[in-house]
PDB file of C-alpha atoms in Angstrom:
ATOM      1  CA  UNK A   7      66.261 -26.502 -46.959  1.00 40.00           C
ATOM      2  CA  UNK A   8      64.095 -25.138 -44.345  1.00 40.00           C
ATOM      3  CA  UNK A   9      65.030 -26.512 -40.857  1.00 39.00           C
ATOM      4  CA  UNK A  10      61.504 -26.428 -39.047  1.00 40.00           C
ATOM      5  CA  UNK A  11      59.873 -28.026 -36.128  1.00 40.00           C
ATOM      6  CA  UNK A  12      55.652 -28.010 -35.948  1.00 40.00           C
ATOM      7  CA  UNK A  13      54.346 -27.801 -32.199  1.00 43.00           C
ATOM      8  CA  UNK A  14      50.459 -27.544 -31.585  1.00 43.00           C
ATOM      9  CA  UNK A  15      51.030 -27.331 -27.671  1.00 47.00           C
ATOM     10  CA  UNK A  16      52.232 -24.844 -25.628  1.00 51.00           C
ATOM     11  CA  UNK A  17      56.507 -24.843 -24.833  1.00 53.00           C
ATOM     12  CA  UNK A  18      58.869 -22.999 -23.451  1.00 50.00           C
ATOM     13  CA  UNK A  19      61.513 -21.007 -24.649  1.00 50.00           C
ATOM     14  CA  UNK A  20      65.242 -20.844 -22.461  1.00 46.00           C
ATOM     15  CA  UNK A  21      67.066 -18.182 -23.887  1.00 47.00           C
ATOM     16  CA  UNK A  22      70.740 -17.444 -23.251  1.00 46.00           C
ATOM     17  CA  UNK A  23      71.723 -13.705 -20.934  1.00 44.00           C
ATOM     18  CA  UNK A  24      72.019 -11.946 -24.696  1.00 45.00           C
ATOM     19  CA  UNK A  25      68.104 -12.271 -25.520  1.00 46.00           C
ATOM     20  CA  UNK A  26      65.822 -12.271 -22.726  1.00 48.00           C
ATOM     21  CA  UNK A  27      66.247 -11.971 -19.495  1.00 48.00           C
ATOM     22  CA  UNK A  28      63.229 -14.468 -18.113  1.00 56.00           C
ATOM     23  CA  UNK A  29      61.825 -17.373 -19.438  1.00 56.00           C
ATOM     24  CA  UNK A  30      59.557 -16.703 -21.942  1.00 76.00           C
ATOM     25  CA  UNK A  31      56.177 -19.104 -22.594  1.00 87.00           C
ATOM     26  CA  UNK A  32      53.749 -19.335 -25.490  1.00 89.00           C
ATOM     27  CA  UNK A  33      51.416 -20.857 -27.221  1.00 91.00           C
ATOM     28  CA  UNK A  34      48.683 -21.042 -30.251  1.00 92.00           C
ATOM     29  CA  UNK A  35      45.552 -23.317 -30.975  1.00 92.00           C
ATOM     30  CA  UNK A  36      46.364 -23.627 -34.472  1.00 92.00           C
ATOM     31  CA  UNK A  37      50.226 -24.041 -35.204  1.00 92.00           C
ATOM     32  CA  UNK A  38      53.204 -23.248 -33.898  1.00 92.00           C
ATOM     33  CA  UNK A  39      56.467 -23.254 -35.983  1.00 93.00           C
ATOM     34  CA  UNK A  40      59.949 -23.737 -35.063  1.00 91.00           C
ATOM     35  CA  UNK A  41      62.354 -21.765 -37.228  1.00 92.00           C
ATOM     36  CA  UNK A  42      65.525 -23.114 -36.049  1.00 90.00           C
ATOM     37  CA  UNK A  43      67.665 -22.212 -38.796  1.00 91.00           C
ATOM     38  CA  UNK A  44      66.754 -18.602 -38.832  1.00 91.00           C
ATOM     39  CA  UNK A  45      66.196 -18.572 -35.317  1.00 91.00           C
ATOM     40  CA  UNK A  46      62.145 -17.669 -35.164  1.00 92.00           C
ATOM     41  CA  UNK A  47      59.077 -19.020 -33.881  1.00 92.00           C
ATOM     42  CA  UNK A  48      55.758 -18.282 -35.392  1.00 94.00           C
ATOM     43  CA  UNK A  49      52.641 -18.566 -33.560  1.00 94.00           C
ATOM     44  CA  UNK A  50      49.283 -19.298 -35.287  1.00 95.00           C
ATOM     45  CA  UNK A  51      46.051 -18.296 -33.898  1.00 94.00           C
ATOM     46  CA  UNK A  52      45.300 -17.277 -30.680  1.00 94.00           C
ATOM     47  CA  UNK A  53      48.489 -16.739 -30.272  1.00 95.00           C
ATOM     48  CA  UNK A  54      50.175 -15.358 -26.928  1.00 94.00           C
ATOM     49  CA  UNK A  55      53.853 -14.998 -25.482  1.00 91.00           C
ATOM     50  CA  UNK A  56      54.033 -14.401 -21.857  1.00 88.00           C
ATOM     51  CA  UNK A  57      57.644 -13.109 -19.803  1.00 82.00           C
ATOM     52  CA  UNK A  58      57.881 -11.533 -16.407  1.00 76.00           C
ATOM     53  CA  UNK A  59      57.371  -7.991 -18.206  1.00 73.00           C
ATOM     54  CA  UNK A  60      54.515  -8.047 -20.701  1.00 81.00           C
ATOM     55  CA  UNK A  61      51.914 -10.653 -22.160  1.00 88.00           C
ATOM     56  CA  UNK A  62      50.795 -10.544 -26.003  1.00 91.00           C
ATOM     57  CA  UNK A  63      47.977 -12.238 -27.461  1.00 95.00           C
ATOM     58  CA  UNK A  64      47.704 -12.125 -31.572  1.00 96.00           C
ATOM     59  CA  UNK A  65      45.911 -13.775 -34.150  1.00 95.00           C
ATOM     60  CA  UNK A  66      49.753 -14.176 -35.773  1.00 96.00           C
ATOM     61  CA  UNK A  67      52.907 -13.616 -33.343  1.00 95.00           C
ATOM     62  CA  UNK A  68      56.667 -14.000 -34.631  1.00 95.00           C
ATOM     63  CA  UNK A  69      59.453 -13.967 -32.299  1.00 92.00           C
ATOM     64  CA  UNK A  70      62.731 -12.933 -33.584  1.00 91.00           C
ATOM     65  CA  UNK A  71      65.616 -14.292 -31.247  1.00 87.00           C
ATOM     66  CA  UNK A  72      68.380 -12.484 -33.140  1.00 88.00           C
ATOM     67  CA  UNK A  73      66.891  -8.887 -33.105  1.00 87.00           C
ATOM     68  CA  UNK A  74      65.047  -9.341 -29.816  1.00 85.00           C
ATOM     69  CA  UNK A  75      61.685  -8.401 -31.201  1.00 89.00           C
ATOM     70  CA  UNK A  76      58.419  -9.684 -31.020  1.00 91.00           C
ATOM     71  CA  UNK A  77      56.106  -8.890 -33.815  1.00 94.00           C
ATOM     72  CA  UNK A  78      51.945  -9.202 -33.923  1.00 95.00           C
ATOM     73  CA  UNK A  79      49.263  -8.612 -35.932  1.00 95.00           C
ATOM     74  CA  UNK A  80      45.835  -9.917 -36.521  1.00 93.00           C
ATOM     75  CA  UNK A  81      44.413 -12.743 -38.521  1.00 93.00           C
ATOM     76  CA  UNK A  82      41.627 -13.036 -41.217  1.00 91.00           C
ATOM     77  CA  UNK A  83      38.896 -16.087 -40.600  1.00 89.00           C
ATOM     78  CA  UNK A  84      37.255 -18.296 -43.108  1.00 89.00           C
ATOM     79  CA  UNK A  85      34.397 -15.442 -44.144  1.00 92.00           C
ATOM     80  CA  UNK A  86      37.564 -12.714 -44.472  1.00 90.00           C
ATOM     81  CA  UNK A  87      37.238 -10.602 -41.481  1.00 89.00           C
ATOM     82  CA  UNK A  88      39.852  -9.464 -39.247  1.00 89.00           C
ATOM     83  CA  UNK A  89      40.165 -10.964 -35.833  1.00 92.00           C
ATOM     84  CA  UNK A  90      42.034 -11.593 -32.744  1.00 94.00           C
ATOM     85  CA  UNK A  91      43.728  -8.166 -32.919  1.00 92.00           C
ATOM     86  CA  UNK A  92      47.032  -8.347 -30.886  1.00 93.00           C
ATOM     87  CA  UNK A  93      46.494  -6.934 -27.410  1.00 90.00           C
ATOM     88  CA  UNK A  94      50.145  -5.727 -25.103  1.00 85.00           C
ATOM     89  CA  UNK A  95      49.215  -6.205 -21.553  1.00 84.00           C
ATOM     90  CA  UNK A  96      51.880  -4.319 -19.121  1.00 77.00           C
ATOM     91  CA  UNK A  97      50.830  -4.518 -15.402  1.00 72.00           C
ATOM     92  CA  UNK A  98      47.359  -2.962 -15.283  1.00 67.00           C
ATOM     93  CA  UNK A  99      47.907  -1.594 -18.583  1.00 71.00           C
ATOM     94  CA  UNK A 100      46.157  -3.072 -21.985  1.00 76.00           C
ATOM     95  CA  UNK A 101      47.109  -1.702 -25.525  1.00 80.00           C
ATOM     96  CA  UNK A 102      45.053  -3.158 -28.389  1.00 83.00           C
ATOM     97  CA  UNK A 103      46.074  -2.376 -31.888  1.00 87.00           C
ATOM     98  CA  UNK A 104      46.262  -3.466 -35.591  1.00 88.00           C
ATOM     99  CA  UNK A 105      49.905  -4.438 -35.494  1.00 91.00           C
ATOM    100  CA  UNK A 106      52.654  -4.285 -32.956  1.00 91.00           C
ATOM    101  CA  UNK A 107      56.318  -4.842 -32.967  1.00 92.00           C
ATOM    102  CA  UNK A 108      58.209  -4.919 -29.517  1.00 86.00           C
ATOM    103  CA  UNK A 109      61.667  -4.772 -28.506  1.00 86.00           C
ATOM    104  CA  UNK A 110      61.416  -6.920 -25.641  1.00 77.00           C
ATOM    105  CA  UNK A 111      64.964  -5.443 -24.365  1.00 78.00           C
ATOM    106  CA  UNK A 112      64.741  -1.852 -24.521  1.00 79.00           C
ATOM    107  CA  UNK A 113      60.392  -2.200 -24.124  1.00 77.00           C
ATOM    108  CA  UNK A 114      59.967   0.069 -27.522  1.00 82.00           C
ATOM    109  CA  UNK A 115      56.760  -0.822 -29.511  1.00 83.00           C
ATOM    110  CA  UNK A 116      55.956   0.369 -32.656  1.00 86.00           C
ATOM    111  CA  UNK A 117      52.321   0.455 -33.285  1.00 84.00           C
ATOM    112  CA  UNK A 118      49.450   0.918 -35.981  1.00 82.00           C
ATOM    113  CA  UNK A 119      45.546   1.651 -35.129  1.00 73.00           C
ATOM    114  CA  UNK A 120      46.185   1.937 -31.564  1.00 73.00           C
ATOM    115  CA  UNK A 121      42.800   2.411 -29.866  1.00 73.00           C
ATOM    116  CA  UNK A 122      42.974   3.188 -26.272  1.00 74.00           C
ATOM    117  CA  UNK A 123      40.555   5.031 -23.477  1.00 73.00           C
ATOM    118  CA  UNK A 124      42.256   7.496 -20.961  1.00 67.00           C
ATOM    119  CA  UNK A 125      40.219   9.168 -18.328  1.00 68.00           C
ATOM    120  CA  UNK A 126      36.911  10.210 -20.221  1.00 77.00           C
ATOM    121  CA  UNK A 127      39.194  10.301 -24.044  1.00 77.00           C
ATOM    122  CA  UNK A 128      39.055   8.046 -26.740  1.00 80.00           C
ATOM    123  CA  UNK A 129      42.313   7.906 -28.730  1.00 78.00           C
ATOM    124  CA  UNK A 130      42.989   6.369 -32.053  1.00 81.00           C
ATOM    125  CA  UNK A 131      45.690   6.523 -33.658  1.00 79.00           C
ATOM    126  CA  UNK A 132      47.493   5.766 -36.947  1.00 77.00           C
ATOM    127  CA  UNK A 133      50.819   5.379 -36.088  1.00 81.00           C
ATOM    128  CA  UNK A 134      52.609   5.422 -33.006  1.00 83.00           C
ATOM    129  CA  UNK A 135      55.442   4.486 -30.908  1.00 85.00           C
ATOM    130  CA  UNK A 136      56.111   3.652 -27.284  1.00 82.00           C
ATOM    131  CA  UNK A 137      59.122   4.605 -25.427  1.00 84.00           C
ATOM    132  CA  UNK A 138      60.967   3.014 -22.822  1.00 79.00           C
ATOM    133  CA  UNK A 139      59.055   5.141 -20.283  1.00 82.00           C
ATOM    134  CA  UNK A 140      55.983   4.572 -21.861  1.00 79.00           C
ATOM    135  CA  UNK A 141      55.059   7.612 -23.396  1.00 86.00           C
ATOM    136  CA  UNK A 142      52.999   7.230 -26.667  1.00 85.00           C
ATOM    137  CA  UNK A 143      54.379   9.354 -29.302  1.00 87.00           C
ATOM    138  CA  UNK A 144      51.749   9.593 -32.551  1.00 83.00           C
ATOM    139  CA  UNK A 145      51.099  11.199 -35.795  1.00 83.00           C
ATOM    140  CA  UNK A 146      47.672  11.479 -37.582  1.00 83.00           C
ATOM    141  CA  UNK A 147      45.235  10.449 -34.461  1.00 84.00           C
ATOM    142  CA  UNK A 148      41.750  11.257 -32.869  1.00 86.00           C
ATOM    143  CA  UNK A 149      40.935  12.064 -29.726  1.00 84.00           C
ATOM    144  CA  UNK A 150      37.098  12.422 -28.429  1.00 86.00           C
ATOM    145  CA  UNK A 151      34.987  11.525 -25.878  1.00 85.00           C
ATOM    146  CA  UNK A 152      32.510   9.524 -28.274  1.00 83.00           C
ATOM    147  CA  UNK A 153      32.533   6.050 -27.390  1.00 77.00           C
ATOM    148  CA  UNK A 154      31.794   5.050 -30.855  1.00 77.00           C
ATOM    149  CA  UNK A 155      33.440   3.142 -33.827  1.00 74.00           C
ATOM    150  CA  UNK A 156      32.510   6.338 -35.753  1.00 79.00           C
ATOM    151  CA  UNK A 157      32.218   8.825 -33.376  1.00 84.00           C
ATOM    152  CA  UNK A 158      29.931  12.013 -33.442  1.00 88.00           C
ATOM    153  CA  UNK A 159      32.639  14.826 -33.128  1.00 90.00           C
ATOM    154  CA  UNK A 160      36.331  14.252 -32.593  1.00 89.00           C
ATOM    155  CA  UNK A 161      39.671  16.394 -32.842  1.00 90.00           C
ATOM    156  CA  UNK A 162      41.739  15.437 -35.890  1.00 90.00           C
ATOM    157  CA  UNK A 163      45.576  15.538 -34.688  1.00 87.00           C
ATOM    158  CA  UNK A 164      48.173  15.915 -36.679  1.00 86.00           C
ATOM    159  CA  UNK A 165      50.310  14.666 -33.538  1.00 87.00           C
ATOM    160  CA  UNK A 166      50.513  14.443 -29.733  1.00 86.00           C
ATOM    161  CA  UNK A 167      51.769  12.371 -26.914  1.00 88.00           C
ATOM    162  CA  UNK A 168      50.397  10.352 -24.663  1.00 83.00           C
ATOM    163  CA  UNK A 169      51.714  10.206 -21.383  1.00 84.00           C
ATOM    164  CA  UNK A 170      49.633   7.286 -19.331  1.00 76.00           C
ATOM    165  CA  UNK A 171      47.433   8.250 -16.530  1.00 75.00           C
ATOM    166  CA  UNK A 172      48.752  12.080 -16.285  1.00 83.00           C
ATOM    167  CA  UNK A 173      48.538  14.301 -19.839  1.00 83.00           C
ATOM    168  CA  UNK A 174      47.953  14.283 -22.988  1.00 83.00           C
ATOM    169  CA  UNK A 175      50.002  16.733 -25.405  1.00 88.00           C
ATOM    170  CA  UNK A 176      48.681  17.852 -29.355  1.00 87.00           C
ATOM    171  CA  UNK A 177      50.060  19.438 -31.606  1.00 85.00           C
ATOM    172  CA  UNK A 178      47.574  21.156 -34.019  1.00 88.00           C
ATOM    173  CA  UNK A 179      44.018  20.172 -34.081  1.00 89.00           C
ATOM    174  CA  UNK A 180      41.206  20.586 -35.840  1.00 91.00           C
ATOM    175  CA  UNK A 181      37.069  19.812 -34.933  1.00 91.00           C
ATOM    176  CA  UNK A 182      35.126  17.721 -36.923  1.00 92.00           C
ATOM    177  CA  UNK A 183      31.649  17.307 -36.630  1.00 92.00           C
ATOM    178  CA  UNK A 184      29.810  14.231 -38.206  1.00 89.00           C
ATOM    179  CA  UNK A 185      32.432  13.722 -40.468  1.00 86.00           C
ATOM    180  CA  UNK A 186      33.017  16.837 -41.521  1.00 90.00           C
ATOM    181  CA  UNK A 187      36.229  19.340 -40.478  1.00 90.00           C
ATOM    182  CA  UNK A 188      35.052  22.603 -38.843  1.00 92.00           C
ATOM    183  CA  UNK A 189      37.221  25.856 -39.168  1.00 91.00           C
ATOM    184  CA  UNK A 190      37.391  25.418 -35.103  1.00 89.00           C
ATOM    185  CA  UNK A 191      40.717  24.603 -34.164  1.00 87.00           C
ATOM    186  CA  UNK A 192      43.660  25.124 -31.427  1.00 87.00           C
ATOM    187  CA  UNK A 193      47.003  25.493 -32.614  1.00 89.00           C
ATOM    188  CA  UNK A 194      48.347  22.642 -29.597  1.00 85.00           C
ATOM    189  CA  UNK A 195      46.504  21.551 -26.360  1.00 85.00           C
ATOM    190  CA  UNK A 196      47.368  19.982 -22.902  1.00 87.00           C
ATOM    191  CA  UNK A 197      45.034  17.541 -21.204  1.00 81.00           C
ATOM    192  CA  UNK A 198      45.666  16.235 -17.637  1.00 81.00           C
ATOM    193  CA  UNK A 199      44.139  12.814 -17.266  1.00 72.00           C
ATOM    194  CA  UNK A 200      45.248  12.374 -13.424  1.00 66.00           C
ATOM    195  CA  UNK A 201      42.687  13.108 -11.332  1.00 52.00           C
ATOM    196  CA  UNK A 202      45.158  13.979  -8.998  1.00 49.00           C
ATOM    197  CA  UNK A 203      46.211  16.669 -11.239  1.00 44.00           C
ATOM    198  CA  UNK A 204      43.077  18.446 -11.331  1.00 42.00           C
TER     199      UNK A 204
END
């Protein structure tokens, strides 16, 4: 027997010192679902969790008290399309991706289909993971300076990190050009993206 609670409003979660440290809100417009049992909370649309460090919105949110991890991911609407991608907002700082899971205690993420702009670059990525400094480690991205959904020209990686607001590091990468992969290529690069730096 499932031991559930349904919420439509926002609430409040108090959490004991072995789970978070602050007082965590959230809230969704469709449902919200007390797992008590298990010890989980899903969130249904527009979903977001707020706490002194970070704020997540998601079309779908779960919040894991017993492994201290949040987990998002987007949501499909009545005519099948994908919307209300989650979106990790640190300080001045706003990751959006496909999916997202979060250690809220040692601030690790694992993400898929990050898309984020640093400096002039365009990065998308298909998988990648955060550290607690907040270096973005990733494997199989794109980097360009095309603002578009399919851009122009781009640089296939095969991995590189992102360190925010001060370099980006590739390993081997390769030019493609409408589509199409060049022979150009550069074994590894380094990108400062601090203007300070320059």
């Amino acid at each position: 027997m499932c031991h559930c609670v349904l919420v439509t409003a926002q609430d409040t979660l108090y959490v004991n010192g072995e789970s978070l440290n602050e007082i965590v809100t959230y809230k969704a417009s469709q449902q919200i679902r007390h797992d008590i049992q298990n010890r989980k909370i899903h969130l249904y649309g527009n979903a977001e969790v707020q706490s002194e460090g970070f704020s997540l919105k998601a079309g779908y949110i779960l919040i894991d008290l017993d492994s201290n991890q949040v987990q998002a991911s987007y949501r499909i609407d009545s005519i099948g399309s994908k919307v209300e991608f989650p979106e990790l907002t640190e300080g001045s700082e706003t990751i959006r991706c496909e999916t997202l899971k979060l250690n809220y205690q040692t601030q690790k993420a694992y993400i898929k289909a990050l898309a984020i702009k640093q400096d002039e670059f365009y990065f998308r990525m298909g998988t990648a993971k955060r550290q607690a400094n907040e270096e973005i480690h990733l494997r199989q991205g794109i980097l360009t300076t095309c603002d578009l959904d399919e851009p122009h020209y781009h640089f296939q990686l095969s991995k590189g990190v992102l360190v925010p607001d001060e370099r980006i590091v590739t390993g081997p990468m390769n030019l493609w050009v409408a589509g199409i992969p060049t022979p150009l290529g550069l074994p590894f690069a380094f990108i400062p993206t601090n203007q300070k730096e320059r």
